[in-house]
Amino acid sequence: MGSFKNSYSHKQVTSALAKVKKRKKFFSYSVIQWLQVSMALLSLIVVVIIWPKLWLWLDQPITQVNVHAPFIHLNQRQVELLLEDKLKGRFFQLNLVTIRKLLYGQPWVKEVTLKKEWPSKLVIFLEEKEPVARWGDQQLISADGDIFTPESVVEFQQLPMLRGSKRQAQEVMQQYLSISQLLRPMGLVVTGLNLGITGEWSFKLGSVQINIGRNQRMERLQRLVRLYHARLESRWAFVKRIDLRYPNGASVAWDHG
């Protein structure tokens, strides 16, 4: 009996195994591709159907506005009416830049801080300006030299009157604060200060006019202090005007009326 011979060579077996592996690989790739297409379609469904509803839920209308301010000079109702039309949008559509600009446009507003709190809340913090003096007849000025125009200055007539060029407002304010600090311990109150167009400084202590000129202002103010204690304190009620624009002295005009 003849021996049985294998009808498949080694090369044929190897080729068959390679084809099987190729089919498996193709099958795996097809499954992955199908999953990718399915996920893409699912994502599209989410975007087209679910996302608009989700976004509408996220982007809710503004229903609560909290305004924090001292409301010393600002009127709360006026602020609310000012913002009414700007708060009709939704949370993510709310234009904070426009609101901030609108609030800064109000004469009494110094600082504005805005904060959105999801889902439907806007918080507003307002810092008011503090007037230190009047600037001319119709305006006020703060300690940092900010000139502003309120609706009326009638209730601020007790504040000192400062005058000068607007571009020098900060310098005028600093000079006022310096003179006030120097003379306050003496019981003297600065009621007015003027910087003339030629750079000459003058101020008022009640009804008394003081001229200190352009140069050596602090030295001349110190001279005023010495003169007051040495000669004028007891007769201050009769002083009308003091001119300190001298190298080493001063002239005093008296009110004899």
Coordinates of N, CA and C in Angstrom, one line a residue:
M1 N 0.9 -1.2 0.0 CA 0.0 0.0 0.0 C 0.9 1.2 0.0
G2 N 0.6 2.1 -1.0 CA 1.4 3.3 -1.1 C 1.2 4.3 0.1
S3 N 2.1 5.1 0.4 CA 2.0 6.0 1.5 C 1.2 7.2 1.0
F4 N 0.4 7.8 2.1 CA -0.5 9.0 1.8 C 0.3 10.3 1.7
K5 N 0.1 11.0 0.6 CA 0.9 12.2 0.5 C 0.0 13.4 0.6
N6 N 0.4 14.4 1.4 CA -0.4 15.7 1.7 C -0.6 16.4 0.4
S7 N -1.9 16.7 0.1 CA -2.1 17.4 -1.2 C -1.9 18.9 -1.1
Y8 N -1.6 19.4 0.1 CA -1.3 20.9 0.2 C 0.1 21.1 0.6
S9 N 0.7 22.0 -0.2 CA 2.1 22.4 0.1 C 2.1 23.4 1.3
H10 N 3.2 23.6 1.8 CA 3.4 24.6 2.9 C 3.1 26.0 2.4
K11 N 3.4 26.3 1.1 CA 3.1 27.6 0.6 C 1.6 27.9 0.4
Q12 N 0.9 26.8 0.1 CA -0.6 27.0 -0.1 C -1.2 27.2 1.3
V13 N -0.7 26.5 2.3 CA -1.3 26.7 3.6 C -1.1 28.1 4.1
T14 N 0.1 28.6 3.9 CA 0.5 29.9 4.3 C -0.4 31.0 3.6
S15 N -0.6 30.8 2.4 CA -1.5 31.7 1.6 C -2.9 31.7 2.1
A16 N -3.4 30.5 2.4 CA -4.8 30.4 2.9 C -4.9 31.2 4.3
L17 N -4.0 31.0 5.1 CA -4.0 31.7 6.5 C -3.9 33.2 6.3
A18 N -3.2 33.6 5.3 CA -3.1 35.1 5.1 C -4.4 35.7 4.6
K19 N -5.1 34.9 3.8 CA -6.4 35.3 3.3 C -7.4 35.4 4.5
V20 N -7.3 34.5 5.4 CA -8.3 34.5 6.5 C -8.0 35.7 7.4
K21 N -6.7 36.0 7.6 CA -6.4 37.2 8.4 C -6.8 38.5 7.8
K22 N -6.7 38.5 6.4 CA -7.1 39.7 5.7 C -8.6 39.9 5.8
R23 N -9.3 38.8 5.7 CA -10.8 38.9 5.9 C -11.2 39.4 7.3
K24 N -10.5 38.9 8.3 CA -10.8 39.4 9.7 C -10.4 40.9 9.8
K25 N -9.3 41.2 9.2 CA -8.9 42.6 9.3 C -9.9 43.5 8.6
F26 N -10.4 43.1 7.5 CA -11.4 43.9 6.7 C -12.7 44.0 7.5
F27 N -13.0 42.9 8.1 CA -14.3 42.9 8.9 C -14.2 43.8 10.1
S28 N -13.0 43.8 10.8 CA -12.8 44.7 11.9 C -12.8 46.2 11.5
Y29 N -12.2 46.5 10.3 CA -12.2 47.8 9.8 C -13.6 48.3 9.5
S30 N -14.4 47.4 8.9 CA -15.8 47.7 8.5 C -16.6 48.0 9.8
V31 N -16.4 47.3 10.8 CA -17.2 47.5 12.1 C -16.8 48.9 12.7
I32 N -15.5 49.2 12.7 CA -15.1 50.5 13.2 C -15.6 51.6 12.4
Q33 N -15.6 51.4 11.1 CA -16.1 52.5 10.2 C -17.6 52.7 10.4
W34 N -18.3 51.6 10.6 CA -19.8 51.6 10.8 C -20.1 52.4 12.1
L35 N -19.3 52.1 13.2 CA -19.4 52.7 14.4 C -19.2 54.2 14.3
Q36 N -18.2 54.6 13.6 CA -17.8 56.0 13.4 C -19.0 56.7 12.7
V37 N -19.5 56.1 11.6 CA -20.6 56.7 10.9 C -21.8 56.9 11.8
S38 N -22.1 55.8 12.6 CA -23.2 55.9 13.6 C -23.1 57.0 14.6
M39 N -21.9 57.1 15.1 CA -21.6 58.2 16.1 C -21.8 59.6 15.5
A40 N -21.4 59.7 14.2 CA -21.5 61.0 13.5 C -23.0 61.3 13.3
L41 N -23.8 60.3 12.9 CA -25.2 60.5 12.7 C -25.9 60.8 14.0
L42 N -25.5 60.2 15.1 CA -26.0 60.4 16.4 C -25.7 61.9 16.9
S43 N -24.5 62.3 16.6 CA -24.1 63.6 17.0 C -24.9 64.7 16.2
L44 N -25.2 64.4 14.9 CA -26.0 65.3 14.1 C -27.4 65.4 14.6
I45 N -27.9 64.3 15.0 CA -29.3 64.3 15.6 C -29.3 65.1 16.9
V46 N -28.3 65.0 17.7 CA -28.2 65.8 18.9 C -28.2 67.3 18.6
V47 N -27.3 67.6 17.6 CA -27.2 69.0 17.2 C -28.4 69.6 16.7
V48 N -29.1 68.8 15.8 CA -30.3 69.3 15.1 C -31.5 69.3 16.0
I49 N -31.7 68.3 16.8 CA -32.9 68.2 17.6 C -32.8 68.6 19.0
I50 N -31.7 68.1 19.7 CA -31.6 68.3 21.1 C -30.9 69.7 21.5
W51 N -29.8 70.0 20.8 CA -29.1 71.2 21.2 C -29.8 72.5 21.2
P52 N -30.7 72.8 20.3 CA -31.5 74.1 20.4 C -32.3 74.2 21.7
K53 N -32.9 73.0 22.0 CA -33.7 73.0 23.3 C -32.8 73.2 24.5
L54 N -31.6 72.5 24.4 CA -30.7 72.6 25.5 C -30.1 74.0 25.7
W55 N -29.8 74.7 24.5 CA -29.3 76.0 24.5 C -30.3 77.0 25.1
L56 N -31.6 76.8 24.7 CA -32.7 77.6 25.1 C -32.8 77.5 26.6
W57 N -32.6 76.3 27.2 CA -32.6 76.1 28.6 C -31.4 76.8 29.3
L58 N -30.3 76.7 28.7 CA -29.1 77.3 29.3 C -29.1 78.9 29.2
D59 N -29.6 79.4 28.1 CA -29.6 80.8 27.8 C -31.0 81.4 28.2
Q60 N -31.2 81.5 29.5 CA -32.5 81.9 30.0 C -32.6 83.4 30.1
P61 N -33.8 83.9 30.1 CA -34.0 85.4 30.2 C -33.5 85.9 31.6
I62 N -33.1 87.2 31.6 CA -32.7 87.8 32.9 C -33.9 88.1 33.7
T63 N -34.0 87.5 34.8 CA -35.3 87.7 35.6 C -35.0 88.4 37.0
Q64 N -33.7 88.5 37.3 CA -33.3 89.1 38.6 C -32.1 90.1 38.4
V65 N -32.3 91.3 38.9 CA -31.2 92.3 38.8 C -31.0 92.9 40.2
N66 N -29.8 92.7 40.8 CA -29.5 93.3 42.1 C -28.5 94.4 41.9
V67 N -28.9 95.6 42.4 CA -28.1 96.8 42.3 C -27.6 97.2 43.7
H68 N -26.3 97.1 43.9 CA -25.7 97.5 45.2 C -25.0 98.9 45.1
A69 N -25.5 99.8 45.8 CA -24.9 101.2 45.8 C -25.3 101.9 47.0
P70 N -24.6 103.0 47.4 CA -25.0 103.7 48.6 C -26.3 104.5 48.4
F71 N -26.5 104.9 47.2 CA -27.7 105.7 46.8 C -27.8 107.0 47.7
I72 N -26.7 107.6 47.8 CA -26.6 108.9 48.5 C -27.1 110.0 47.5
H73 N -26.5 110.0 46.4 CA -26.8 111.0 45.3 C -27.5 110.3 44.1
L74 N -27.2 109.0 43.9 CA -27.8 108.3 42.8 C -29.3 108.0 43.3
N75 N -30.2 107.9 42.3 CA -31.6 107.6 42.6 C -31.8 106.2 42.1
Q76 N -32.2 105.3 43.0 CA -32.3 103.9 42.6 C -33.3 103.6 41.5
R77 N -34.4 104.3 41.6 CA -35.5 104.2 40.6 C -35.0 104.6 39.2
Q78 N -34.2 105.7 39.2 CA -33.7 106.2 37.9 C -32.7 105.2 37.3
V79 N -31.9 104.6 38.1 CA -31.0 103.6 37.7 C -31.7 102.4 37.1
E80 N -32.8 102.0 37.7 CA -33.6 100.8 37.2 C -34.3 101.2 35.9
L81 N -34.8 102.4 35.8 CA -35.4 102.8 34.5 C -34.4 102.9 33.4
L82 N -33.2 103.4 33.8 CA -32.1 103.5 32.8 C -31.7 102.1 32.2
L83 N -31.7 101.1 33.0 CA -31.3 99.8 32.6 C -32.4 98.9 32.0
E84 N -33.7 99.4 32.1 CA -34.8 98.5 31.8 C -34.7 97.9 30.4
D85 N -34.5 98.8 29.4 CA -34.5 98.3 28.0 C -33.3 97.4 27.7
K86 N -32.2 97.5 28.5 CA -30.9 96.8 28.2 C -31.0 95.4 28.9
L87 N -32.0 95.1 29.7 CA -32.1 93.8 30.4 C -33.1 92.9 29.8
K88 N -33.6 93.1 28.6 CA -34.6 92.3 28.0 C -34.1 91.1 27.3
G89 N -32.8 91.0 27.2 CA -32.1 89.9 26.5 C -32.0 88.7 27.4
R90 N -31.3 87.7 26.9 CA -31.1 86.4 27.6 C -29.7 86.5 28.2
F91 N -29.4 85.5 29.0 CA -28.2 85.5 29.9 C -26.9 85.6 29.1
F92 N -26.7 84.8 28.0 CA -25.5 84.8 27.3 C -25.5 86.0 26.2
Q93 N -26.6 86.5 25.9 CA -26.7 87.6 25.0 C -26.6 89.0 25.6
L94 N -26.6 89.0 26.9 CA -26.6 90.3 27.6 C -25.3 91.0 27.4
N95 N -25.4 92.2 26.9 CA -24.2 93.0 26.5 C -23.7 93.9 27.7
L96 N -22.7 93.3 28.4 CA -22.2 94.0 29.6 C -21.4 95.3 29.2
V97 N -20.8 95.3 28.1 CA -20.1 96.5 27.6 C -21.0 97.7 27.5
T98 N -22.2 97.5 26.9 CA -23.2 98.5 26.7 C -23.7 99.0 28.0
I99 N -24.0 98.1 28.9 CA -24.5 98.4 30.2 C -23.5 99.2 31.0
R100 N -22.2 98.8 31.0 CA -21.2 99.5 31.7 C -21.0 100.9 31.2
K101 N -21.0 101.0 29.9 CA -20.9 102.4 29.2 C -22.0 103.3 29.6
L102 N -23.2 102.7 29.7 CA -24.4 103.5 30.0 C -24.4 104.0 31.4
L103 N -23.9 103.1 32.3 CA -23.8 103.5 33.8 C -22.7 104.5 34.0
Y104 N -21.6 104.4 33.3 CA -20.5 105.4 33.4 C -20.9 106.7 32.9
G105 N -21.9 106.7 32.1 CA -22.4 108.0 31.5 C -23.2 108.8 32.5
Q106 N -23.5 108.2 33.6 CA -24.2 109.0 34.7 C -23.3 109.8 35.5
P107 N -23.6 111.1 35.8 CA -22.6 112.0 36.4 C -22.1 111.5 37.8
W108 N -23.0 110.8 38.5 CA -22.6 110.5 39.9 C -21.9 109.1 40.0
V109 N -21.8 108.4 38.9 CA -21.1 107.1 39.0 C -19.6 107.2 38.8
K110 N -18.9 106.6 39.8 CA -17.4 106.6 39.8 C -16.9 105.3 39.3
E111 N -17.4 104.1 39.8 CA -16.9 102.8 39.4 C -18.1 101.9 39.2
V112 N -18.0 101.0 38.2 CA -19.0 100.0 37.9 C -18.4 98.6 37.9
T113 N -19.1 97.7 38.6 CA -18.7 96.3 38.5 C -19.9 95.5 38.2
L114 N -19.9 94.7 37.1 CA -21.0 93.8 36.7 C -20.6 92.4 36.8
K115 N -21.6 91.6 37.2 CA -21.3 90.1 37.4 C -22.6 89.4 37.0
K116 N -22.5 88.4 36.1 CA -23.6 87.6 35.7 C -23.6 86.3 36.6
E117 N -24.7 85.9 37.1 CA -24.8 84.6 37.8 C -25.9 83.8 37.2
W118 N -25.4 82.6 36.6 CA -26.4 81.7 36.0 C -27.3 81.1 37.0
P119 N -28.6 81.0 36.6 CA -29.1 81.0 35.2 C -29.7 82.3 34.7
S120 N -30.0 83.3 35.6 CA -30.8 84.4 35.1 C -30.6 85.7 36.0
K121 N -29.4 85.9 36.5 CA -29.2 87.0 37.5 C -28.1 87.9 37.0
L122 N -28.3 89.2 37.2 CA -27.2 90.2 37.0 C -27.0 91.0 38.3
V123 N -25.8 91.0 38.7 CA -25.5 91.8 39.9 C -24.6 93.0 39.5
I124 N -25.1 94.2 40.0 CA -24.4 95.5 39.7 C -23.9 96.1 41.0
F125 N -22.6 96.5 41.0 CA -22.1 97.2 42.1 C -21.7 98.6 41.6
L126 N -22.2 99.7 42.2 CA -21.9 101.0 41.8 C -21.2 101.8 43.0
E127 N -20.2 102.5 42.6 CA -19.5 103.4 43.6 C -19.8 104.8 43.2
E128 N -20.3 105.6 44.1 CA -20.6 107.0 43.8 C -19.4 108.0 44.0
K129 N -19.5 109.0 43.2 CA -18.5 110.1 43.4 C -18.8 110.9 44.6
E130 N -17.8 111.4 45.3 CA -17.9 112.2 46.5 C -17.5 113.6 46.2
P131 N -18.4 114.5 46.1 CA -18.0 115.9 45.8 C -17.2 116.6 46.9
V132 N -16.1 117.2 46.6 CA -15.3 117.9 47.7 C -15.5 119.4 47.6
A133 N -15.8 119.8 46.3 CA -15.9 121.3 46.1 C -16.8 121.5 44.9
R134 N -17.2 122.7 44.7 CA -17.8 123.2 43.5 C -16.7 123.6 42.5
W135 N -17.0 123.4 41.2 CA -16.1 123.8 40.2 C -16.9 124.8 39.3
G136 N -16.5 126.1 39.5 CA -17.3 127.1 38.8 C -18.7 127.1 39.4
D137 N -19.7 127.5 38.6 CA -21.0 127.7 39.0 C -21.9 126.5 38.9
Q138 N -21.6 125.6 37.9 CA -22.6 124.6 37.6 C -22.0 123.2 37.8
Q139 N -20.8 123.0 38.2 CA -20.2 121.7 38.3 C -19.6 121.4 39.7
L140 N -19.2 120.1 39.9 CA -18.6 119.7 41.1 C -17.3 119.0 40.8
I141 N -16.5 118.8 41.8 CA -15.2 118.2 41.6 C -14.9 117.2 42.8
S142 N -14.4 116.0 42.5 CA -14.1 115.1 43.5 C -12.7 115.2 44.0
A143 N -12.3 114.4 45.0 CA -10.9 114.5 45.5 C -9.8 114.2 44.5
D144 N -10.2 113.3 43.5 CA -9.1 113.0 42.5 C -9.2 113.9 41.3
G145 N -9.9 115.0 41.4 CA -9.9 116.0 40.4 C -10.8 115.7 39.2
D146 N -11.8 114.9 39.5 CA -12.8 114.5 38.4 C -13.9 115.6 38.5
I147 N -14.1 116.3 37.4 CA -15.1 117.3 37.3 C -16.4 116.7 36.7
F148 N -17.5 116.9 37.3 CA -18.7 116.3 36.7 C -19.9 117.3 36.9
T149 N -21.0 117.1 36.1 CA -22.1 118.0 36.1 C -23.4 117.3 36.5
P150 N -23.8 117.5 37.8 CA -25.1 116.9 38.2 C -26.2 117.7 37.7
E151 N -27.4 117.2 38.0 CA -28.6 118.0 37.5 C -28.7 119.3 38.2
S152 N -28.3 119.4 39.4 CA -28.3 120.7 40.1 C -27.2 120.8 41.2
V153 N -26.7 122.0 41.4 CA -25.7 122.1 42.5 C -26.2 123.0 43.6
V154 N -27.5 123.2 43.6 CA -28.1 124.0 44.6 C -27.8 123.5 46.0
E155 N -27.9 122.2 46.2 CA -27.7 121.7 47.6 C -26.3 121.6 48.0
F156 N -25.4 122.0 47.1 CA -23.9 122.0 47.4 C -23.3 123.4 47.6
Q157 N -24.1 124.3 47.9 CA -23.6 125.7 48.0 C -22.7 125.9 49.2
Q158 N -22.7 124.9 50.2 CA -21.8 125.0 51.3 C -20.4 124.6 51.0
L159 N -20.2 123.9 49.9 CA -18.9 123.5 49.5 C -18.0 124.6 49.0
P160 N -16.7 124.5 49.2 CA -15.8 125.6 48.6 C -15.9 125.7 47.1
M161 N -15.6 126.9 46.6 CA -15.6 127.1 45.2 C -14.2 127.1 44.6
L162 N -14.0 126.2 43.7 CA -12.7 126.1 43.0 C -12.8 126.6 41.5
R163 N -11.8 127.3 41.1 CA -11.8 127.8 39.7 C -10.4 127.6 39.1
G164 N -10.4 127.4 37.8 CA -9.2 127.2 37.0 C -9.4 126.6 35.7
S165 N -8.4 126.3 35.0 CA -8.5 125.5 33.7 C -8.8 124.1 34.0
K166 N -9.7 123.5 33.2 CA -10.1 122.1 33.5 C -8.9 121.1 33.3
R167 N -8.0 121.5 32.4 CA -6.9 120.6 32.3 C -5.9 120.6 33.5
Q168 N -6.1 121.6 34.4 CA -5.3 121.7 35.6 C -6.2 121.4 36.8
A169 N -7.3 120.7 36.6 CA -8.2 120.4 37.7 C -7.6 119.6 38.9
Q170 N -6.8 118.6 38.5 CA -6.1 117.8 39.5 C -5.1 118.6 40.4
E171 N -4.4 119.5 39.7 CA -3.4 120.4 40.4 C -4.2 121.3 41.3
V172 N -5.3 121.9 40.9 CA -6.1 122.8 41.7 C -6.6 122.0 42.9
M173 N -7.1 120.8 42.7 CA -7.6 120.1 43.9 C -6.5 119.7 44.9
Q174 N -5.3 119.3 44.4 CA -4.2 119.0 45.3 C -3.8 120.3 46.0
Q175 N -3.8 121.4 45.4 CA -3.4 122.7 46.1 C -4.5 123.0 47.2
Y176 N -5.7 122.8 46.8 CA -6.8 123.0 47.8 C -6.6 122.1 49.0
L177 N -6.4 120.8 48.8 CA -6.2 119.9 49.9 C -5.0 120.2 50.8
S178 N -3.9 120.7 50.1 CA -2.7 121.0 50.9 C -2.9 122.2 51.7
I179 N -3.5 123.3 51.2 CA -3.8 124.5 52.0 C -4.7 124.2 53.1
S180 N -5.8 123.4 52.8 CA -6.7 123.1 53.9 C -6.1 122.3 55.0
Q181 N -5.2 121.4 54.7 CA -4.5 120.6 55.7 C -3.6 121.5 56.6
L182 N -3.0 122.4 56.0 CA -2.1 123.3 56.7 C -2.8 124.3 57.6
L183 N -4.0 124.8 57.2 CA -4.6 125.8 57.9 C -5.7 125.3 58.9
R184 N -6.2 124.1 58.6 CA -7.3 123.6 59.4 C -7.0 123.6 60.9
P185 N -5.8 123.2 61.4 CA -5.5 123.2 62.8 C -5.6 124.6 63.5
M186 N -5.6 125.6 62.6 CA -5.7 127.0 63.1 C -7.2 127.4 63.2
G187 N -8.1 126.6 62.7 CA -9.5 126.9 62.7 C -9.9 127.7 61.5
L188 N -9.0 127.7 60.5 CA -9.3 128.5 59.2 C -9.7 127.5 58.2
V189 N -10.8 127.9 57.5 CA -11.4 127.0 56.5 C -11.3 127.7 55.1
V190 N -10.8 126.9 54.2 CA -10.7 127.4 52.8 C -12.1 127.4 52.1
T191 N -12.6 128.5 51.7 CA -13.9 128.6 51.1 C -13.9 128.8 49.6
G192 N -12.7 129.1 49.1 CA -12.5 129.2 47.7 C -11.1 129.2 47.3
L193 N -10.8 128.8 46.0 CA -9.4 128.7 45.5 C -9.5 129.0 44.0
N194 N -8.5 129.8 43.6 CA -8.6 130.2 42.1 C -7.1 130.2 41.6
L195 N -7.0 129.5 40.4 CA -5.8 129.5 39.6 C -6.1 130.3 38.4
G196 N -5.4 131.5 38.3 CA -5.7 132.4 37.2 C -5.0 132.0 35.9
I197 N -5.3 132.6 34.8 CA -4.8 132.2 33.5 C -3.3 132.5 33.4
T198 N -2.8 133.4 34.3 CA -1.3 133.7 34.3 C -0.6 132.8 35.3
G199 N -1.3 131.9 36.0 CA -0.6 131.0 36.9 C -0.6 131.5 38.4
E200 N -1.3 132.6 38.6 CA -1.4 133.2 40.0 C -2.4 132.5 40.8
W201 N -2.0 132.2 42.0 CA -2.9 131.5 43.0 C -3.4 132.5 44.0
S202 N -4.7 132.3 44.3 CA -5.4 133.1 45.4 C -6.4 132.2 46.0
F203 N -6.7 132.4 47.3 CA -7.8 131.7 47.9 C -8.5 132.5 48.9
K204 N -9.6 132.0 49.4 CA -10.4 132.8 50.4 C -10.5 131.9 51.7
L205 N -10.4 132.6 52.8 CA -10.7 132.1 54.1 C -11.9 132.8 54.7
G206 N -13.1 132.3 54.4 CA -14.3 133.1 54.7 C -14.4 134.3 53.8
S207 N -14.3 135.5 54.4 CA -14.4 136.7 53.6 C -13.0 137.3 53.3
V208 N -12.0 136.6 53.8 CA -10.6 137.2 53.6 C -10.0 136.6 52.4
Q209 N -9.5 137.5 51.5 CA -8.8 137.2 50.3 C -7.3 137.0 50.5
I210 N -6.7 135.9 50.1 CA -5.3 135.7 50.2 C -4.7 135.5 48.9
N211 N -3.6 136.3 48.6 CA -2.9 136.2 47.3 C -1.5 135.6 47.6
I212 N -1.2 134.5 46.9 CA 0.2 133.9 47.1 C 1.0 133.8 45.8
G213 N 0.4 134.3 44.7 CA 1.2 134.4 43.5 C 1.5 133.0 42.8
R214 N 2.6 133.0 42.0 CA 2.9 131.8 41.3 C 4.1 131.0 41.9
N215 N 5.0 131.6 42.5 CA 6.2 130.9 43.0 C 6.2 130.9 44.5
Q216 N 7.1 130.0 45.0 CA 7.3 129.8 46.5 C 6.0 129.8 47.3
R217 N 5.1 129.0 46.8 CA 3.7 129.0 47.4 C 3.8 128.5 48.8
M218 N 4.5 127.4 49.1 CA 4.5 126.8 50.4 C 5.3 127.7 51.4
E219 N 6.3 128.3 50.9 CA 7.1 129.3 51.8 C 6.1 130.4 52.2
R220 N 5.4 130.9 51.2 CA 4.5 132.0 51.5 C 3.3 131.6 52.4
L221 N 2.9 130.4 52.3 CA 1.8 129.9 53.2 C 2.4 129.8 54.6
Q222 N 3.6 129.3 54.8 CA 4.2 129.2 56.1 C 4.3 130.6 56.7
R223 N 4.6 131.6 55.8 CA 4.7 133.0 56.3 C 3.3 133.5 56.8
L224 N 2.3 133.0 56.1 CA 0.9 133.4 56.6 C 0.6 132.8 57.9
V225 N 1.1 131.6 58.1 CA 0.8 130.9 59.4 C 1.5 131.7 60.6
R226 N 2.8 132.1 60.3 CA 3.5 132.8 61.3 C 2.9 134.2 61.6
L227 N 2.5 134.9 60.5 CA 1.8 136.2 60.6 C 0.5 136.1 61.4
Y228 N -0.2 135.0 61.1 CA -1.5 134.9 61.8 C -1.3 134.7 63.3
H229 N -0.4 133.9 63.7 CA -0.2 133.7 65.2 C 0.5 134.9 65.8
A230 N 1.3 135.6 65.1 CA 2.0 136.7 65.7 C 1.2 138.0 65.7
R231 N 0.4 138.3 64.7 CA -0.2 139.6 64.6 C -1.8 139.6 64.3
L232 N -2.2 138.5 63.6 CA -3.6 138.6 63.1 C -4.7 137.9 63.8
E233 N -4.3 136.9 64.6 CA -5.3 136.0 65.2 C -6.3 136.8 66.0
S234 N -5.9 137.7 66.8 CA -6.8 138.5 67.7 C -7.6 139.5 66.9
R235 N -7.2 139.9 65.7 CA -7.9 140.9 64.9 C -8.4 140.3 63.6
W236 N -8.5 139.0 63.5 CA -8.9 138.3 62.3 C -10.2 138.8 61.7
A237 N -11.1 139.1 62.5 CA -12.5 139.6 62.1 C -12.4 140.9 61.3
F238 N -11.3 141.6 61.4 CA -11.2 142.9 60.7 C -10.3 142.8 59.5
V239 N -9.7 141.6 59.2 CA -8.8 141.5 58.0 C -9.7 141.3 56.8
K240 N -9.3 142.1 55.7 CA -10.1 142.0 54.5 C -9.3 141.3 53.4
R241 N -7.9 141.6 53.3 CA -7.1 141.0 52.3 C -5.7 140.9 52.7
I242 N -5.0 139.8 52.3 CA -3.6 139.7 52.6 C -2.8 139.3 51.4
D243 N -1.8 140.1 51.1 CA -1.0 139.8 49.9 C 0.4 139.4 50.3
L244 N 0.7 138.1 49.9 CA 2.0 137.5 50.3 C 3.0 137.5 49.1
R245 N 2.8 138.3 48.1 CA 3.6 138.2 46.9 C 4.8 139.2 47.1
Y246 N 5.4 139.1 48.3 CA 6.6 139.9 48.6 C 7.8 139.0 48.9
P247 N 9.0 139.4 48.7 CA 10.1 138.5 49.0 C 10.2 138.1 50.5
N248 N 9.9 139.0 51.4 CA 10.0 138.6 52.8 C 8.9 139.1 53.7
G249 N 7.9 139.7 53.2 CA 6.8 140.2 54.0 C 5.4 140.0 53.4
A250 N 4.5 140.8 53.9 CA 3.1 140.7 53.4 C 2.4 142.1 53.7
S251 N 1.4 142.3 52.9 CA 0.6 143.5 53.1 C -0.8 143.1 53.5
V252 N -1.4 143.8 54.5 CA -2.7 143.5 55.0 C -3.6 144.6 54.8
A253 N -4.8 144.4 54.2 CA -5.8 145.4 54.0 C -6.9 145.1 55.1
W254 N -7.3 146.2 55.8 CA -8.3 146.0 56.9 C -9.7 146.5 56.4
D255 N -10.6 145.8 57.1 CA -12.0 146.2 56.8 C -12.5 147.1 58.0
H256 N -12.6 148.4 57.7 CA -13.0 149.3 58.7 C -14.5 149.6 58.8
G257 N -15.2 148.9 57.9 CA -16.6 149.1 57.9 C -17.3 148.3 59.0

